[in-house]
Amino acid sequence: MKNHTGTHALNFALRRVLGEADQRGSLVAPDRLRFDFTAKKAMTPDEINETEKIVQRMIEANYQVYARETPLGLAKEIQGLRAVFDETYPDPVRVLSIGEPVETLTGDPTGPWAVQYSVEFCGGTHLHRSSHIMSIALVTEEAIAKGIRRIVALTGPEALKAHRNAGLIEKEVGDLELKVKSGLEDGSLPFKTATKMIVETGDSLSNSLISQWRKETMRRTLNSLKKSVIDADRAHKTKLAQQVGLVFHTRD
């Protein structure tokens, strides 16, 4: 149920971040959730981060999850309500809201409710409160077809584990950055050794199951660090060549 309610929260967050992001499919598995949506381009790390933060704020708000059978015509009047494209819904239809009673929504269907809270048609089983999701980690965001993107996310203990692992890797990358920069400055770290350390850390990062925005942030750090090593190696070789040329010139 964590992943099902988490899917609704993710759908709401994507609309807040991207504006138009219509659902094109989803999968709720025991260990993760998958959400397909329309988008013209890939999400940036900042957009993924903001989406994750919005869901996390919903979790921390400990919203009650409401569900109520509602006449289809009345339910469709709720401003901003989310429904799956081309889906046929029964009458009455079950309206699910994270944070606001359905009676409030139908009592004032033109109000700002669906802009402030997740409101969808759904007949599935859900948590009683948003805090029961525990946490969320958006681990991948990729294209699956033209104009269609897919997010895979973790919730519950698996999401907490992903965030703990990300913290450990961030420390590893930070320590490596200090070691390489210090070694380049005083000449104590061979260029090949530095490059090997960066590549190994990058491989470990690529294989990790953590939030994609954190992974991309660390990948940029490693790429920048690798460029620093390459530039330092090139400068060192140029200096040696100049010294050799100076020796031969002196002998002549």
mmCIF file of C-alpha atoms in Angstrom:
data_model
loop_
_atom_site.group_PDB
_atom_site.id
_atom_site.type_symbol
_atom_site.label_atom_id
_atom_site.label_comp_id
_atom_site.label_asym_id
_atom_site.label_seq_id
_atom_site.Cartn_x
_atom_site.Cartn_y
_atom_site.Cartn_z
ATOM 1 C CA MET A 1 0.000 0.000 0.000
ATOM 2 C CA LYS A 2 2.962 2.339 0.554
ATOM 3 C CA ASN A 3 3.769 2.226 -3.141
ATOM 4 C CA HIS A 4 0.145 2.723 -4.215
ATOM 5 C CA THR A 5 -0.412 5.815 -2.070
ATOM 6 C CA GLY A 6 3.115 6.918 -2.993
ATOM 7 C CA THR A 7 2.119 6.752 -6.670
ATOM 8 C CA HIS A 8 -0.717 9.220 -6.046
ATOM 9 C CA ALA A 9 1.621 11.551 -4.160
ATOM 10 C CA LEU A 10 4.173 11.337 -6.988
ATOM 11 C CA ASN A 11 1.517 12.131 -9.595
ATOM 12 C CA PHE A 12 0.556 15.252 -7.636
ATOM 13 C CA ALA A 13 4.196 16.340 -7.201
ATOM 14 C CA LEU A 14 4.982 15.936 -10.904
ATOM 15 C CA ARG A 15 2.086 18.213 -11.815
ATOM 16 C CA ARG A 16 3.405 20.821 -9.374
ATOM 17 C CA VAL A 17 6.918 20.681 -10.836
ATOM 18 C CA LEU A 18 6.252 20.124 -14.555
ATOM 19 C CA GLY A 19 2.813 21.662 -14.998
ATOM 20 C CA GLU A 20 1.402 19.221 -17.527
ATOM 21 C CA ALA A 21 2.375 15.620 -16.833
ATOM 22 C CA ASP A 22 -0.451 13.230 -17.659
ATOM 23 C CA GLN A 23 -0.285 9.669 -16.379
ATOM 24 C CA ARG A 24 0.223 7.023 -19.057
ATOM 25 C CA GLY A 25 0.568 3.985 -16.846
ATOM 26 C CA SER A 26 1.827 2.725 -13.522
ATOM 27 C CA LEU A 27 2.919 -0.419 -11.723
ATOM 28 C CA VAL A 28 2.722 -0.974 -7.988
ATOM 29 C CA ALA A 29 5.071 -3.763 -6.867
ATOM 30 C CA PRO A 30 5.936 -4.863 -3.318
ATOM 31 C CA ASP A 31 9.419 -3.345 -3.481
ATOM 32 C CA ARG A 32 8.939 -0.316 -5.752
ATOM 33 C CA LEU A 33 6.574 1.733 -7.887
ATOM 34 C CA ARG A 34 6.745 2.687 -11.544
ATOM 35 C CA PHE A 35 5.041 5.725 -13.032
ATOM 36 C CA ASP A 36 4.797 6.634 -16.734
ATOM 37 C CA PHE A 37 3.875 10.179 -17.750
ATOM 38 C CA THR A 38 3.928 12.601 -20.652
ATOM 39 C CA ALA A 39 6.868 14.993 -20.956
ATOM 40 C CA LYS A 40 8.629 16.722 -23.832
ATOM 41 C CA LYS A 41 12.099 16.274 -22.366
ATOM 42 C CA ALA A 42 14.037 14.610 -19.581
ATOM 43 C CA MET A 43 13.656 16.000 -16.087
ATOM 44 C CA THR A 44 16.666 17.862 -14.737
ATOM 45 C CA PRO A 45 18.294 16.781 -11.459
ATOM 46 C CA ASP A 46 16.788 19.892 -9.841
ATOM 47 C CA GLU A 47 13.288 18.952 -11.042
ATOM 48 C CA ILE A 48 13.689 15.397 -9.756
ATOM 49 C CA ASN A 49 14.939 16.767 -6.446
ATOM 50 C CA GLU A 50 11.988 19.165 -6.147
ATOM 51 C CA THR A 51 9.508 16.398 -7.008
ATOM 52 C CA GLU A 52 11.005 14.176 -4.329
ATOM 53 C CA LYS A 53 10.886 17.034 -1.812
ATOM 54 C CA ILE A 54 7.192 17.720 -2.476
ATOM 55 C CA VAL A 55 6.304 14.076 -1.847
ATOM 56 C CA GLN A 56 8.472 14.070 1.271
ATOM 57 C CA ARG A 57 6.649 17.153 2.579
ATOM 58 C CA MET A 58 3.329 15.374 1.986
ATOM 59 C CA ILE A 59 4.648 12.414 3.978
ATOM 60 C CA GLU A 60 5.817 14.627 6.837
ATOM 61 C CA ALA A 61 2.478 16.489 6.870
ATOM 62 C CA ASN A 62 0.825 13.216 7.946
ATOM 63 C CA TYR A 63 -2.267 13.878 5.820
ATOM 64 C CA GLN A 64 -5.277 11.650 6.271
ATOM 65 C CA VAL A 65 -6.190 9.670 3.149
ATOM 66 C CA TYR A 66 -9.899 9.952 2.279
ATOM 67 C CA ALA A 67 -11.947 7.794 -0.103
ATOM 68 C CA ARG A 68 -15.624 8.076 -1.014
ATOM 69 C CA GLU A 69 -18.003 6.792 -3.680
ATOM 70 C CA THR A 70 -19.246 9.825 -5.598
ATOM 71 C CA PRO A 71 -21.598 10.330 -8.571
ATOM 72 C CA LEU A 72 -19.386 10.463 -11.660
ATOM 73 C CA GLY A 73 -20.838 13.732 -12.934
ATOM 74 C CA LEU A 74 -20.248 15.483 -9.610
ATOM 75 C CA ALA A 75 -16.759 14.027 -9.257
ATOM 76 C CA LYS A 76 -15.761 15.286 -12.705
ATOM 77 C CA GLU A 77 -16.588 18.828 -11.592
ATOM 78 C CA ILE A 78 -13.774 18.825 -9.009
ATOM 79 C CA GLN A 79 -11.260 21.304 -10.374
ATOM 80 C CA GLY A 80 -7.842 19.771 -11.023
ATOM 81 C CA LEU A 81 -8.878 16.191 -10.297
ATOM 82 C CA ARG A 82 -6.510 13.689 -11.930
ATOM 83 C CA ALA A 83 -7.742 10.800 -14.046
ATOM 84 C CA VAL A 84 -5.983 8.325 -16.334
ATOM 85 C CA PHE A 85 -6.176 9.238 -20.023
ATOM 86 C CA ASP A 86 -8.716 7.128 -22.002
ATOM 87 C CA GLU A 87 -9.807 5.266 -18.855
ATOM 88 C CA THR A 88 -13.515 4.435 -18.471
ATOM 89 C CA TYR A 89 -14.805 5.022 -14.934
ATOM 90 C CA PRO A 90 -17.934 3.606 -13.261
ATOM 91 C CA ASP A 91 -20.801 5.672 -11.901
ATOM 92 C CA PRO A 92 -20.569 6.204 -8.998
ATOM 93 C CA VAL A 93 -16.787 6.486 -8.956
ATOM 94 C CA ARG A 94 -14.431 6.270 -5.993
ATOM 95 C CA VAL A 95 -12.615 9.550 -5.329
ATOM 96 C CA LEU A 96 -9.389 9.368 -3.336
ATOM 97 C CA SER A 97 -7.916 12.456 -1.690
ATOM 98 C CA ILE A 98 -4.714 12.842 0.288
ATOM 99 C CA GLY A 99 -5.309 15.648 2.757
ATOM 100 C CA GLU A 100 -8.888 16.862 2.264
ATOM 101 C CA PRO A 101 -12.248 15.126 2.840
ATOM 102 C CA VAL A 102 -14.022 14.214 -0.392
ATOM 103 C CA GLU A 103 -17.183 15.882 0.943
ATOM 104 C CA THR A 104 -15.307 19.190 1.041
ATOM 105 C CA LEU A 105 -14.195 18.719 -2.570
ATOM 106 C CA THR A 106 -17.667 17.947 -3.877
ATOM 107 C CA GLY A 107 -19.199 20.689 -1.731
ATOM 108 C CA ASP A 108 -17.038 23.268 -3.496
ATOM 109 C CA PRO A 109 -15.801 21.599 -6.715
ATOM 110 C CA THR A 110 -14.390 24.829 -8.152
ATOM 111 C CA GLY A 111 -12.257 25.463 -5.060
ATOM 112 C CA PRO A 112 -8.466 25.145 -4.991
ATOM 113 C CA TRP A 113 -8.494 21.711 -3.362
ATOM 114 C CA ALA A 114 -6.958 19.650 -6.146
ATOM 115 C CA VAL A 115 -4.216 22.248 -6.555
ATOM 116 C CA GLN A 116 -3.306 21.869 -2.882
ATOM 117 C CA TYR A 117 -3.927 18.137 -2.442
ATOM 118 C CA SER A 118 -3.727 14.913 -4.423
ATOM 119 C CA VAL A 119 -7.206 14.087 -5.768
ATOM 120 C CA GLU A 120 -7.791 11.170 -8.153
ATOM 121 C CA PHE A 121 -10.218 8.479 -9.197
ATOM 122 C CA CYS A 122 -9.058 5.192 -7.675
ATOM 123 C CA GLY A 123 -10.665 1.957 -6.544
ATOM 124 C CA GLY A 124 -7.534 0.471 -4.984
ATOM 125 C CA THR A 125 -6.347 -0.118 -1.431
ATOM 126 C CA HIS A 126 -4.467 2.702 0.284
ATOM 127 C CA LEU A 127 -2.794 3.743 3.515
ATOM 128 C CA HIS A 128 -4.771 5.644 6.149
ATOM 129 C CA ARG A 129 -2.229 8.464 6.447
ATOM 130 C CA SER A 130 0.494 9.859 4.173
ATOM 131 C CA SER A 131 3.146 9.452 6.889
ATOM 132 C CA HIS A 132 2.833 5.674 6.516
ATOM 133 C CA ILE A 133 4.682 6.002 3.183
ATOM 134 C CA MET A 134 7.682 6.770 5.437
ATOM 135 C CA SER A 135 9.969 8.120 2.704
ATOM 136 C CA ILE A 136 10.463 8.192 -1.058
ATOM 137 C CA ALA A 137 13.476 7.983 -3.362
ATOM 138 C CA LEU A 138 13.169 8.565 -7.117
ATOM 139 C CA VAL A 139 15.883 6.201 -8.337
ATOM 140 C CA THR A 140 15.464 6.440 -12.129
ATOM 141 C CA GLU A 141 13.886 8.784 -14.669
ATOM 142 C CA GLU A 142 14.140 7.794 -18.331
ATOM 143 C CA ALA A 143 12.417 7.817 -21.714
ATOM 144 C CA ILE A 144 10.405 4.737 -22.711
ATOM 145 C CA ALA A 145 8.842 6.181 -25.890
ATOM 146 C CA LYS A 146 8.616 9.494 -27.709
ATOM 147 C CA GLY A 147 7.074 11.979 -25.289
ATOM 148 C CA ILE A 148 6.735 9.389 -22.510
ATOM 149 C CA ARG A 149 8.996 9.266 -19.447
ATOM 150 C CA ARG A 150 9.183 6.691 -16.668
ATOM 151 C CA ILE A 151 10.069 7.142 -13.001
ATOM 152 C CA VAL A 152 10.912 4.235 -10.726
ATOM 153 C CA ALA A 153 10.727 5.045 -7.025
ATOM 154 C CA LEU A 154 11.215 3.353 -3.679
ATOM 155 C CA THR A 155 9.138 3.964 -0.568
ATOM 156 C CA GLY A 156 9.190 2.802 3.046
ATOM 157 C CA PRO A 157 12.294 1.072 4.460
ATOM 158 C CA GLU A 158 13.804 0.681 0.976
ATOM 159 C CA ALA A 159 13.678 4.450 0.440
ATOM 160 C CA LEU A 160 15.235 5.082 3.850
ATOM 161 C CA LYS A 161 17.992 2.599 2.977
ATOM 162 C CA ALA A 162 18.575 4.373 -0.348
ATOM 163 C CA HIS A 163 18.973 7.728 1.420
ATOM 164 C CA ARG A 164 21.383 6.244 3.981
ATOM 165 C CA ASN A 165 23.470 4.715 1.203
ATOM 166 C CA ALA A 166 23.473 8.023 -0.674
ATOM 167 C CA GLY A 167 24.826 9.754 2.422
ATOM 168 C CA LEU A 168 27.645 7.219 2.699
ATOM 169 C CA ILE A 169 28.562 7.596 -0.968
ATOM 170 C CA GLU A 170 28.445 11.393 -0.705
ATOM 171 C CA LYS A 171 30.962 11.188 2.139
ATOM 172 C CA GLU A 172 33.139 8.852 0.063
ATOM 173 C CA VAL A 173 33.054 11.239 -2.896
ATOM 174 C CA GLY A 174 33.785 14.217 -0.636
ATOM 175 C CA ASP A 175 36.749 12.462 0.989
ATOM 176 C CA LEU A 176 38.069 11.439 -2.430
ATOM 177 C CA GLU A 177 37.763 15.005 -3.709
ATOM 178 C CA LEU A 178 39.847 16.327 -0.803
ATOM 179 C CA LYS A 179 42.444 13.561 -1.189
ATOM 180 C CA VAL A 180 42.860 14.049 -4.931
ATOM 181 C CA LYS A 181 43.055 17.837 -4.770
ATOM 182 C CA SER A 182 45.578 17.667 -1.930
ATOM 183 C CA GLY A 183 47.602 14.998 -3.741
ATOM 184 C CA LEU A 184 47.692 17.013 -6.958
ATOM 185 C CA GLU A 185 48.756 20.123 -5.089
ATOM 186 C CA ASP A 186 51.718 18.563 -3.272
ATOM 187 C CA GLY A 187 52.531 15.912 -5.883
ATOM 188 C CA SER A 188 52.036 13.001 -3.473
ATOM 189 C CA LEU A 189 49.341 11.248 -5.530
ATOM 190 C CA PRO A 190 50.319 9.709 -8.898
ATOM 191 C CA PHE A 191 47.994 10.675 -11.734
ATOM 192 C CA LYS A 192 47.227 7.048 -12.641
ATOM 193 C CA THR A 193 46.351 6.248 -9.035
ATOM 194 C CA ALA A 194 44.053 9.264 -8.801
ATOM 195 C CA THR A 195 42.302 8.332 -12.043
ATOM 196 C CA LYS A 196 41.861 4.730 -10.892
ATOM 197 C CA MET A 197 40.301 5.862 -7.611
ATOM 198 C CA ILE A 198 37.883 8.174 -9.409
ATOM 199 C CA VAL A 199 36.842 5.483 -11.909
ATOM 200 C CA GLU A 200 36.278 2.904 -9.159
ATOM 201 C CA THR A 201 34.158 5.332 -7.147
ATOM 202 C CA GLY A 202 32.198 6.187 -10.298
ATOM 203 C CA ASP A 203 31.510 2.505 -10.981
ATOM 204 C CA SER A 204 30.292 2.036 -7.414
ATOM 205 C CA LEU A 205 28.070 5.105 -7.788
ATOM 206 C CA SER A 206 26.560 3.846 -11.056
ATOM 207 C CA ASN A 207 25.615 0.542 -9.450
ATOM 208 C CA SER A 208 24.045 2.135 -6.377
ATOM 209 C CA LEU A 209 20.277 2.296 -5.868
ATOM 210 C CA ILE A 210 19.862 5.887 -4.683
ATOM 211 C CA SER A 211 17.947 9.013 -5.694
ATOM 212 C CA GLN A 212 18.836 9.889 -9.265
ATOM 213 C CA TRP A 213 19.326 13.592 -8.543
ATOM 214 C CA ARG A 214 21.907 12.771 -5.854
ATOM 215 C CA LYS A 215 23.613 10.320 -8.191
ATOM 216 C CA GLU A 216 23.837 12.943 -10.960
ATOM 217 C CA THR A 217 25.197 15.547 -8.535
ATOM 218 C CA MET A 218 27.965 13.190 -7.416
ATOM 219 C CA ARG A 219 28.661 12.127 -10.996
ATOM 220 C CA ARG A 220 29.259 15.768 -11.945
ATOM 221 C CA THR A 221 31.676 16.097 -9.017
ATOM 222 C CA LEU A 222 33.611 13.013 -10.136
ATOM 223 C CA ASN A 223 33.711 14.182 -13.763
ATOM 224 C CA SER A 224 35.066 17.552 -12.661
ATOM 225 C CA LEU A 225 37.625 15.836 -10.457
ATOM 226 C CA LYS A 226 38.716 13.571 -13.301
ATOM 227 C CA LYS A 227 39.153 16.609 -15.560
ATOM 228 C CA SER A 228 41.349 18.210 -12.891
ATOM 229 C CA VAL A 229 43.585 15.131 -12.905
ATOM 230 C CA ILE A 230 43.782 15.109 -16.711
ATOM 231 C CA ASP A 231 44.622 18.829 -16.785
ATOM 232 C CA ALA A 232 47.265 18.400 -14.077
ATOM 233 C CA ASP A 233 48.787 15.426 -15.909
ATOM 234 C CA ARG A 234 48.873 17.374 -19.167
ATOM 235 C CA ALA A 235 50.466 20.379 -17.467
ATOM 236 C CA HIS A 236 53.055 18.111 -15.838
ATOM 237 C CA LYS A 237 53.980 16.504 -19.173
ATOM 238 C CA THR A 238 54.221 19.911 -20.846
ATOM 239 C CA LYS A 239 56.523 21.117 -18.084
ATOM 240 C CA LEU A 240 58.745 18.035 -18.444
ATOM 241 C CA ALA A 241 58.927 18.510 -22.209
ATOM 242 C CA GLN A 242 59.946 22.127 -21.729
ATOM 243 C CA GLN A 243 62.626 21.103 -19.235
ATOM 244 C CA VAL A 244 64.000 18.476 -21.621
ATOM 245 C CA GLY A 245 64.051 21.025 -24.409
ATOM 246 C CA LEU A 246 65.853 23.478 -22.163
ATOM 247 C CA VAL A 247 68.509 20.857 -21.316
ATOM 248 C CA PHE A 248 69.186 20.098 -24.958
ATOM 249 C CA HIS A 249 69.252 23.807 -25.773
ATOM 250 C CA THR A 250 71.796 24.401 -22.993
ATOM 251 C CA ARG A 251 74.000 21.565 -24.253
ATOM 252 C CA ASP A 252 73.962 23.000 -27.750
#
